[in-house]
XYZ file of C-alpha atoms in Angstrom:
555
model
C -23.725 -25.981 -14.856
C -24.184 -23.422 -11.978
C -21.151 -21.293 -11.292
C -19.553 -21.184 -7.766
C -19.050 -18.108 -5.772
C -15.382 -18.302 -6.263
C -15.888 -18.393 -9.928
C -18.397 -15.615 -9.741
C -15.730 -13.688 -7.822
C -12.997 -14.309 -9.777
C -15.190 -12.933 -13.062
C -16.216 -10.045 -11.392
C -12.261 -8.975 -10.537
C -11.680 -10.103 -14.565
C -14.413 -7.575 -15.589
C -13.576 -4.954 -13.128
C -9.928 -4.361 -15.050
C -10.731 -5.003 -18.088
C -13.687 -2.125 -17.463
C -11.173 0.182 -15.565
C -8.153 -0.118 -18.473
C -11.091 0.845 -20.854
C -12.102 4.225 -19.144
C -8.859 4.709 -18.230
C -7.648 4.525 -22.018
C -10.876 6.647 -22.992
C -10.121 9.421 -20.516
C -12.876 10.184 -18.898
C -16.274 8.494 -17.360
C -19.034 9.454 -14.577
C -18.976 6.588 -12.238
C -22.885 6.847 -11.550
C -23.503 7.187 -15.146
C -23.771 4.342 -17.825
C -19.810 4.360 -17.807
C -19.814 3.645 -13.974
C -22.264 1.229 -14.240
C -20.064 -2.039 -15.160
C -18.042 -0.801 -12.210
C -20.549 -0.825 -9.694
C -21.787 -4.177 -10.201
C -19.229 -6.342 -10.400
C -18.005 -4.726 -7.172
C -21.348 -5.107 -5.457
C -21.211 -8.976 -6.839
C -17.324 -9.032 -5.674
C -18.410 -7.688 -2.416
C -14.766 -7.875 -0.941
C -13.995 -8.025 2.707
C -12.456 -4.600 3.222
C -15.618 -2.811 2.329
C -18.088 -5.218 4.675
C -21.285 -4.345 4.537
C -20.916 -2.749 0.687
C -24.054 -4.982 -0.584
C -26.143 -3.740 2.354
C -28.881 -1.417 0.548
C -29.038 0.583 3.766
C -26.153 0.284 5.688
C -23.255 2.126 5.718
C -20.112 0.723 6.014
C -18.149 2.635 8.437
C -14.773 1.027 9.374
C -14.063 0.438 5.171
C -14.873 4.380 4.872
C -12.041 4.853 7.435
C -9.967 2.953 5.576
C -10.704 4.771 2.419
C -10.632 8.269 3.752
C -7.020 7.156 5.210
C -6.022 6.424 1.820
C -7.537 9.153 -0.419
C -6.945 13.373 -0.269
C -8.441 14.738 2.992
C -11.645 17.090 1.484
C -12.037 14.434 -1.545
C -15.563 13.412 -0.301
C -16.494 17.461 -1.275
C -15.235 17.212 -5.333
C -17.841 16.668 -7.774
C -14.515 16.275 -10.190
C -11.419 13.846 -9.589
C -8.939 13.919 -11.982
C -5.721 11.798 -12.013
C -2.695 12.716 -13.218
C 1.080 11.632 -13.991
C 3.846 14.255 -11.826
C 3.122 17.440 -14.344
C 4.494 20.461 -12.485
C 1.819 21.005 -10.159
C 4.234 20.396 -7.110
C 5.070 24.372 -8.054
C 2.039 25.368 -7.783
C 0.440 27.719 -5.062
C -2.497 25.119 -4.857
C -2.575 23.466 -1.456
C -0.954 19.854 -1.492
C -2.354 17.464 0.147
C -0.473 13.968 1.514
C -2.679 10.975 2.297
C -1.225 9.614 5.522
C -1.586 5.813 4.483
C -0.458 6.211 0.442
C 2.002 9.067 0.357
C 0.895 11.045 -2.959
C 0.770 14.117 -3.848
C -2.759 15.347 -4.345
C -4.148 19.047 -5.207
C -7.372 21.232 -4.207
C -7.513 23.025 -7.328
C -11.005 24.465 -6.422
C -14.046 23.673 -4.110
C -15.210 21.335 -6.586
C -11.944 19.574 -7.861
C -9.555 17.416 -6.885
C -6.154 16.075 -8.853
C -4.420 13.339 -7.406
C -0.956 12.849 -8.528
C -0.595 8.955 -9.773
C 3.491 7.709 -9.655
C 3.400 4.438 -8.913
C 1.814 2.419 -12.010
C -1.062 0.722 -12.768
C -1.826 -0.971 -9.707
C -1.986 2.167 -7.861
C -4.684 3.573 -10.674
C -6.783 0.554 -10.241
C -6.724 0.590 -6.451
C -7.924 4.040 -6.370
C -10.403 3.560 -8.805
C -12.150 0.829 -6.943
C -11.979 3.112 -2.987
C -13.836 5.705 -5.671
C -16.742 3.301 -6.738
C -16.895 2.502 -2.815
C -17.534 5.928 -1.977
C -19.844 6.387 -4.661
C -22.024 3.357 -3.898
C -22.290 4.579 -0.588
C -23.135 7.695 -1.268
C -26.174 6.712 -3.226
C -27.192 4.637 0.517
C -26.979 7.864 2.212
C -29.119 9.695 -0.492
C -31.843 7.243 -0.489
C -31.538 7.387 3.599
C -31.544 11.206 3.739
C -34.836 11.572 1.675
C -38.463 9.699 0.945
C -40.200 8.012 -1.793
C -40.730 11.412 -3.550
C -37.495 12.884 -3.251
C -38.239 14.990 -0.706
C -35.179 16.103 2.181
C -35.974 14.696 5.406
C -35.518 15.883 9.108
C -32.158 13.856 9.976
C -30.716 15.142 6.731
C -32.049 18.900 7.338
C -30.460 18.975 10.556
C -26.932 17.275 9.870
C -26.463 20.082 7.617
C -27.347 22.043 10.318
C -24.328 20.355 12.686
C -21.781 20.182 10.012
C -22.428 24.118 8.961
C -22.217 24.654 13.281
C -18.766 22.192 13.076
C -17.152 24.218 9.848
C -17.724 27.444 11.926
C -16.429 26.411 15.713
C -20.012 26.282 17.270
C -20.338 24.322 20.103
C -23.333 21.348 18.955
C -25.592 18.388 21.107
C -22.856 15.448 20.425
C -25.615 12.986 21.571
C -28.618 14.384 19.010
C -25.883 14.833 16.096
C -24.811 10.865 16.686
C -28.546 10.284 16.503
C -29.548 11.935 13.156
C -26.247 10.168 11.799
C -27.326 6.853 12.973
C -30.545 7.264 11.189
C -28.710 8.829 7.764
C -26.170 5.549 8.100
C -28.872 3.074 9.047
C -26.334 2.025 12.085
C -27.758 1.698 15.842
C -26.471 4.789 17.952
C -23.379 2.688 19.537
C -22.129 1.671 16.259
C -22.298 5.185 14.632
C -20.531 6.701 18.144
C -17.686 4.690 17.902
C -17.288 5.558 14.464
C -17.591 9.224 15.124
C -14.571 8.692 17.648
C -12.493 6.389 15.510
C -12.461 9.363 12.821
C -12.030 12.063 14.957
C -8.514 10.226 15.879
C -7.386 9.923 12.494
C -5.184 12.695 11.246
C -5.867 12.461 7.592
C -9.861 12.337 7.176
C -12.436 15.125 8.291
C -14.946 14.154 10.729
C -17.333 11.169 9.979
C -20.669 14.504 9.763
C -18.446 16.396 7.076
C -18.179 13.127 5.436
C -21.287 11.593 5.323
C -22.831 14.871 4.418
C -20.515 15.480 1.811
C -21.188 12.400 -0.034
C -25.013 12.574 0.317
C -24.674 16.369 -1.117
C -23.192 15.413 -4.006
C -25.366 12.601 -4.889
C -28.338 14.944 -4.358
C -27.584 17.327 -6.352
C -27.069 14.421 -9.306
C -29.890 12.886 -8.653
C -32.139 16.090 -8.525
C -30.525 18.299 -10.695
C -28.508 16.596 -12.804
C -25.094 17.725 -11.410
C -23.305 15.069 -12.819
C -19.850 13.462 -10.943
C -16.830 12.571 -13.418
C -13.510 10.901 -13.045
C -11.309 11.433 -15.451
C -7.319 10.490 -16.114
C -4.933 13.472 -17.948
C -3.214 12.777 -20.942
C 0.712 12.648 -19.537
C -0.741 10.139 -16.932
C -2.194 7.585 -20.161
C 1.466 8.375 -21.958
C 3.465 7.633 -19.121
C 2.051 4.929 -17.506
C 3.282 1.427 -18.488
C 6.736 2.947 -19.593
C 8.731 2.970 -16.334
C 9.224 6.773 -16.722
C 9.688 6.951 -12.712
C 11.043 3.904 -12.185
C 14.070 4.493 -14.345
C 15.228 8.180 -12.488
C 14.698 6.288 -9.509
C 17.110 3.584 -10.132
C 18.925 5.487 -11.965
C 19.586 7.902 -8.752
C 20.496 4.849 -6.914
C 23.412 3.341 -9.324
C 24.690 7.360 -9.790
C 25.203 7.496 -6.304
C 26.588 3.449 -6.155
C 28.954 5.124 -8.942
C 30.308 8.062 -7.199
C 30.915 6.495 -4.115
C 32.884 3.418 -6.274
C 31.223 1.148 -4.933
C 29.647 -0.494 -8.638
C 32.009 -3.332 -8.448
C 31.761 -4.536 -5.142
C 28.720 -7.468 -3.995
C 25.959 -6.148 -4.146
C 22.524 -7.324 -1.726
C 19.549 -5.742 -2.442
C 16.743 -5.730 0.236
C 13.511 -4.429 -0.381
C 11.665 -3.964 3.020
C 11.065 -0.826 5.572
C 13.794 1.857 5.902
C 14.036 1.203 9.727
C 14.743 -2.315 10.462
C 17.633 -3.267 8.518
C 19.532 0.000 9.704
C 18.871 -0.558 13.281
C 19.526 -3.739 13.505
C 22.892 -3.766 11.929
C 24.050 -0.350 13.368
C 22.209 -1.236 16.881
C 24.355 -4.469 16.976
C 27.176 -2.165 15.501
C 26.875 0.905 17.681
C 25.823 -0.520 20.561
C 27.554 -3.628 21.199
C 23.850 -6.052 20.965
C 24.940 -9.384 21.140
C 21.783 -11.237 19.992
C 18.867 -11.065 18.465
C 16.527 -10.792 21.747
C 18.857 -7.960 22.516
C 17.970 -6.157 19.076
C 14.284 -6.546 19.308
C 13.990 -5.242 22.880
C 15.842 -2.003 21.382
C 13.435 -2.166 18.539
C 10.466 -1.954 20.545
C 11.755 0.763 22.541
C 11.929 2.618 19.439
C 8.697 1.763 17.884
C 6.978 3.178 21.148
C 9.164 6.251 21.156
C 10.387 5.385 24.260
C 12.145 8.761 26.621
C 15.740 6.517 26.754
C 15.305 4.944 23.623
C 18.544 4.466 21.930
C 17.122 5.373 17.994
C 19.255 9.082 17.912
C 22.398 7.369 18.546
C 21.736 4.137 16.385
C 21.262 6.940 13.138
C 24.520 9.073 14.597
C 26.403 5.609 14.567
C 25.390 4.538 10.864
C 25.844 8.156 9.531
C 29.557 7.961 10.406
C 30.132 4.333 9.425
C 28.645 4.167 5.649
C 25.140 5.051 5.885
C 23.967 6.659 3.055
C 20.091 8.016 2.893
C 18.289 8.432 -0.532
C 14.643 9.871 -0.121
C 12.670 10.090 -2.927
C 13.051 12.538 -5.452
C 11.591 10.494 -8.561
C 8.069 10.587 -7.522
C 7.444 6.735 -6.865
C 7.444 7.556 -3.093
C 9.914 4.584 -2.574
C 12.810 6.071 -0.675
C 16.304 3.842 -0.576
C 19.098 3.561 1.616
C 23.133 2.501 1.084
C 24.741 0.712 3.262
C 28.915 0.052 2.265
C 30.194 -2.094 4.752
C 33.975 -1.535 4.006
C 33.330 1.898 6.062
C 32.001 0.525 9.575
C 34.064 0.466 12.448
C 33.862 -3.022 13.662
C 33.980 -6.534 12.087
C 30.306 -7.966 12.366
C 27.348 -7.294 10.952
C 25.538 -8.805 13.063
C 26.127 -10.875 16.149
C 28.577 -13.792 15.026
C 28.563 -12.788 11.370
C 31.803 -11.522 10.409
C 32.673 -9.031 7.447
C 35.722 -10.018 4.800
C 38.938 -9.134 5.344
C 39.251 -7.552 2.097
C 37.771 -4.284 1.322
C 37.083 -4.766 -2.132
C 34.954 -8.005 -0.997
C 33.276 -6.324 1.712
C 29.386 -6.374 0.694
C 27.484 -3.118 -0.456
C 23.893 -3.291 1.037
C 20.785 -1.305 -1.028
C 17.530 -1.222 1.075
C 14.895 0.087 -0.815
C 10.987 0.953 0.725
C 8.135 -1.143 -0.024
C 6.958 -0.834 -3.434
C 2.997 -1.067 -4.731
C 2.155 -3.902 -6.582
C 3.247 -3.541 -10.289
C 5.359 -0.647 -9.432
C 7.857 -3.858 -7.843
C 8.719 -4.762 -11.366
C 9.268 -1.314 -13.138
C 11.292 -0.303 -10.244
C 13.092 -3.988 -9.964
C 13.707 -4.047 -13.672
C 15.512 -0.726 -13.834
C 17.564 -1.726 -10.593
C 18.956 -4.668 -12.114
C 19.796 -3.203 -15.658
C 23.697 -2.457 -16.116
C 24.429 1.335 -15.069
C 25.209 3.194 -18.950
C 27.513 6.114 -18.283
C 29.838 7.682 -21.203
C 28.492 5.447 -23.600
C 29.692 1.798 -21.238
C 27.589 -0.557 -19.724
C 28.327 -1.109 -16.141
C 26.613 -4.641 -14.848
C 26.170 -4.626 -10.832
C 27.244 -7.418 -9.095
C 24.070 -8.578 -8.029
C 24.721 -11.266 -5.005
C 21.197 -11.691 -3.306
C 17.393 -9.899 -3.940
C 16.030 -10.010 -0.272
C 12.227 -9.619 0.163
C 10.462 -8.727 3.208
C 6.798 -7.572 3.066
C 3.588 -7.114 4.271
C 0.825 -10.038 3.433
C -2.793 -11.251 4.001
C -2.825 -14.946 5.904
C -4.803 -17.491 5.347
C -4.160 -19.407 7.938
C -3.016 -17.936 11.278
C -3.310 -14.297 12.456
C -1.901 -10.903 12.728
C 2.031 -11.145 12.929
C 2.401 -14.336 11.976
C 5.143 -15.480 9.243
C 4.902 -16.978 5.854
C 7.500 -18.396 3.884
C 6.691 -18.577 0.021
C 8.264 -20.862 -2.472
C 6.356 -20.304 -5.350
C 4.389 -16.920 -6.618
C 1.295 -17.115 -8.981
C -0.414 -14.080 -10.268
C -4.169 -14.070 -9.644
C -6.104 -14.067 -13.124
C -3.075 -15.471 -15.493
C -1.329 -18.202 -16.012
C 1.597 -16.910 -14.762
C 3.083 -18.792 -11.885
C 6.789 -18.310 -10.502
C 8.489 -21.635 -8.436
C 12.034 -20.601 -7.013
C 14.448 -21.632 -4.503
C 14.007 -19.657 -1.654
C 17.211 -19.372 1.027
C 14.637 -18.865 3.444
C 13.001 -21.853 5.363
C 10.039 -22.661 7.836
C 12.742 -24.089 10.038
C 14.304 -20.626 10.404
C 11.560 -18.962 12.134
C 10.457 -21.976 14.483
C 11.283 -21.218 17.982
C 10.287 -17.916 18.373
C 6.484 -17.108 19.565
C 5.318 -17.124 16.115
C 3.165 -18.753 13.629
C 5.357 -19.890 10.261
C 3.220 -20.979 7.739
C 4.841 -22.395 3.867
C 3.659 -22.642 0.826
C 2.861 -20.887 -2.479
C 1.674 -16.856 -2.253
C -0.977 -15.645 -4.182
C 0.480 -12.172 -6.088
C -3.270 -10.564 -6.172
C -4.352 -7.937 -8.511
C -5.739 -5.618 -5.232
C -6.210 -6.582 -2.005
C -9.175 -4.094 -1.661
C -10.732 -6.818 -4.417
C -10.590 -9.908 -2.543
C -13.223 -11.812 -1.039
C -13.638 -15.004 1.067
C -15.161 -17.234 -1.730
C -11.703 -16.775 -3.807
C -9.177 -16.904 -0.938
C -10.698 -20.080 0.395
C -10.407 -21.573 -2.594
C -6.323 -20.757 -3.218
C -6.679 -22.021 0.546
C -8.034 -25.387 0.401
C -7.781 -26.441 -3.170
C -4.781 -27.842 -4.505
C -2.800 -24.485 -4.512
C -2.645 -24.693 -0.977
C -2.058 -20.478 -0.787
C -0.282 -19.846 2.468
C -1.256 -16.214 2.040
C -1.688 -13.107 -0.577
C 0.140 -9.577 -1.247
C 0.147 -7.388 -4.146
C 4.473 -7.590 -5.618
C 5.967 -10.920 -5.267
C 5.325 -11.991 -8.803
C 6.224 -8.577 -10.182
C 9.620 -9.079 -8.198
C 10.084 -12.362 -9.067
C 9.423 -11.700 -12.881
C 11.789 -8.619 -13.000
C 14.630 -11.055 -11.512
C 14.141 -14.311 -13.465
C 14.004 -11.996 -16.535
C 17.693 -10.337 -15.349
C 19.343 -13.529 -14.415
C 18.360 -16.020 -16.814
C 17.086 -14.188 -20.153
C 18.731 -11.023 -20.185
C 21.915 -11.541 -18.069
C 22.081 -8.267 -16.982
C 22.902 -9.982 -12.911
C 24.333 -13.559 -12.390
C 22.386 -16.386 -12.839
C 22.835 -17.647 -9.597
C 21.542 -14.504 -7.335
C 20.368 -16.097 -3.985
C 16.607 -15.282 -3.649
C 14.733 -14.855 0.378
C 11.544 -13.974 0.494
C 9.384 -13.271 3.830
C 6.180 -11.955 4.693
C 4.790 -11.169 7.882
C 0.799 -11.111 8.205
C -1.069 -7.645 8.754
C -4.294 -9.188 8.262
C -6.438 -12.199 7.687
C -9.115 -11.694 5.304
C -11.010 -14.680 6.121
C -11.717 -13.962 9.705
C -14.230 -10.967 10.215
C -12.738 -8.450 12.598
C -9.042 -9.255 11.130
C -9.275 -7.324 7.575
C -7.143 -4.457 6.517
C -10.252 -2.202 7.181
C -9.655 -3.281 11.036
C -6.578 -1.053 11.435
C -2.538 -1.667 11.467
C -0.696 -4.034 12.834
C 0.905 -1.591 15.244
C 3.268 -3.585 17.611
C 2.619 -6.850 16.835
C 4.395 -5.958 13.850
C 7.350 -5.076 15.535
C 9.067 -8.800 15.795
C 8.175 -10.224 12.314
C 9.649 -7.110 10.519
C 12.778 -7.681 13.112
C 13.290 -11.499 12.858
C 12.444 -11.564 9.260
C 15.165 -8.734 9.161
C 17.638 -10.598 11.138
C 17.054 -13.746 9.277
C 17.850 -12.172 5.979
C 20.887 -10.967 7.357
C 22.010 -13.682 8.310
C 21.462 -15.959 5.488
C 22.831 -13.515 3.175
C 26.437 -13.276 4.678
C 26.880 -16.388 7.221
């Protein structure tokens, strides 16, 4: 019986993890070597959207490089040797950090040929890395074979990109138009589409330019090829301790129920949001502070502060909170998830929001905990150690858990950019493991207001830079009926079904919302991840979804 594609697919994602826990627990593999191998196919037969033309055997595929540059160490792309490792002291070191701008991690130039990449966030970020690595090393094998003839031998275009990228790394002035040409030829792209390219990464701040790159990557697989200077990935021996044990996930919720402690505020409702550290702030301080009576009236702030408008009112929105029981936590615990406290009994005036009024009581008056975005698995080991009681002087402190709020960012199926989905089920991609809940949250909420609302189950996916459109159309148009994918809502879900109804550590009856707002749709070409952010068409989702939450939570 012949396979499908989807089927295909979904083996090739099965054999990529099981492949990447196995060199992961061995320590150490060369990703164009035997090791690498397994790797390298099943993402060639995967052939996800995000990396486009990745099966081409000549192309080069420029706008998934972007994205992958954006994501990994600026200078990577020069490092024969990438090692990962767990947070291991190297943050007080003299070598020179480096901060992707689109995964904040803490990554290290040890040498001209090495590169260590600090891993904090679990599992899911290790395997998401890993597979942007085996993209840039299939690619790198393109531009080798483009760069030189049957025998091996260097040819012109190659020869004289060094040239441009030595003249670039010194300050010379160079001919823009012949350097585009001899790229075009190296990336087997027509002149326009290797131009734009050239401009789209000379804009971004974390990446060198797309010469330094391409040559970079071609150098290195030269040098393999021809004399046997061999790449190698490898993973440090904290990092294969630590992981899986919620090492940073516990001082990070830890921090968070110390300060909840100090500030006596353990016994009052608690409503934990996990979502941006903007939205929720301005929208209750922007009603609070500056008198917003509705929700239009929030959202036109909200854009005037996403465009960093001259008059925009953001300054005095975080003066207001600070003074009326604000609290900011950044992130000192290494899982790059930052957290806010918001204690209501402290503000000034009697809504939280238009029409919604606080209790009377100050011992009833809601505590609000707004943590960042997590990364895939990284939602459970932080969730689970959020919801265990607080132990201090040998007692066990339970929180009052009202309401687990969660807004975040999703792939649609159906629909585009900005639109809304409304889950009421989660099921993890490549288990059994599916999650059904009651959701406070409804399709009728969101009706009304310019956007697409789409319901129906979410697909919790394994990586999104692993999906392709054989397996999403399938969760699309067989009986799942997938409104859309993302990468935590089954972890979340898991770690609060497990707290509520095995372990009792919150009350059974914790009101669950759940949101997400659509930064991309994998199924239409043009409308990937790989085809940039959102930028202000994401302003009102995050804002109604925001709102909504609000004001389902305490109407």
């Amino acid at each position: 019986m012949k396979r499908t594609r989807a089927q295909e697919s979904r083996a090739a994602i099965e054999r990529l993890y099981i492949t990447m826990r196995h060199l992961f627990m061995r320590g150490t593999y060369k990703p164009m070597g035997v090791s690498g191998e397994s790797l390298v196919s099943s993402l060639l037969v995967l052939s996800p959207e995000i990396y486009g033309l990745v099966i081409d055997e000549e192309k080069i595929e420029l706008d998934g490089l972007l994205y992958v540059m954006e994501r990994l160490p600026k200078g990577i792309e020069e490092c024969r040797f990438v090692r990962l490792i767990s947070r291991e002291g190297y943050e007080h070191s003299d070598f020179l950090t480096l901060v992707p701008s689109r995964r904040k991690r803490n990554c290290y130039r040890v040498d001209d040929d090495q590169m260590y990449v600090e891993m904090t966030r679990g599992k899911s970020d290790i395997y998401d890395i890993l597979t942007h690595l085996t993209f840039l090393y299939i690619e790198s094998e393109k531009i080798r074979k483009n760069s030189t003839d049957h025998k091996g031998r260097i040819n012109l275009n190659w020869e004289m990109l060094e040239k441009i990228v030595e003249k670039e790394r010194r300050g010379e002035e160079y001919d823009s138009e012949a350097a585009c040409s001899y790229l075009s030829h190296i990336t087997g792209r027509t002149f326009d589409e290797t131009h734009r390219a050239i401009e789209k990464f000379s804009n971004s701040s974390n990446s060198n330019s797309l010469f330094a790159i391409i040559y970079h990557l071609g150098k290195l697989s030269i040098e393999e090829f021809m004399h046997e200077k061999d790449r190698e990935i490898s993973f440090s021996a904290t990092l294969r301790e630590r992981v899986g044990h919620h090492v940073y996930g516990e001082l990070w919720a830890d921090r968070i129920k110390s300060v909840l402690d100090d500030q006596e505020l353990l016994e009052r409702p608690i409503h934990i949001i996990s979502a941006n550290l903007h939205s929720v702030v301005n929208t209750i301080y922007g009603h609070q502070a500056l008198g917003l009576k509705s929700y239009e009236e929030i959202e036109k702030i909200a854009m005037e502060i996403s465009v960093n408008d001259k008059k925009n009112k953001g300054k005095d929105i975080q003066s207001f909170a600070n003074r009326n029981g604000f609290i900011d936590l950044p992130d000192l615990s290494g899982t790059n998830i930052g957290a806010q406290i918001i204690d209501t009994a402290q503000m000034s005036k009697d809504t939280i929001i238009p029409g919604v009024n606080l209790p009377k009581e100050d011992k009833n008056k809601p505590v609000i905990v707004i943590m960042d975005y997590a990364f895939g698995e990284q939602a459970y080991e932080c969730f689970d150690e959020l919801l265990k009681p607080y132990e201090k002087d040998g007692k066990s402190i339970p929180l009052d858990v009202v309401s687990a709020s969660i807004m975040g960012k999703a792939g649609i199926l159906e629909g585009n950019k900005g639109d809304i989905m409304i889950p009421n089920s989660h099921v993890f991609e490549g288990t059994a493991d599916n999650y059904p809940f009651k959701n406070e949250l409804k399709k009728v909420d969101f009706e009304g207001f310019g956007l697409g609302v789409y319901e129906g189950p979410m697909i919790t996916v394994l990586g999104t830079s692993l999906q392709n459109k054989d397996v999403l159309t399938y969760f699309l148009e067989s009986s799942w009926k997938a409104a859309g994918l993302e990468m935590e809502g089954a972890h979340y879900q898991k770690a609060i079904q497990s707290a509520s109804k095995i372990r009792n550590s919150i009350r059974k009856n914790v009101k669950v919302l759940y949101a997400y707002y659509a930064s991309d749709n994998p199924l239409e070409t043009g409308s990937t991840l790989a085809s940039g952010a959102l930028g202000m068409e994401g302003v009102r989702p995050t804002y109604l979804i925001t709102y909504k939450i609000l004001e389902k939570i305490f109407s």
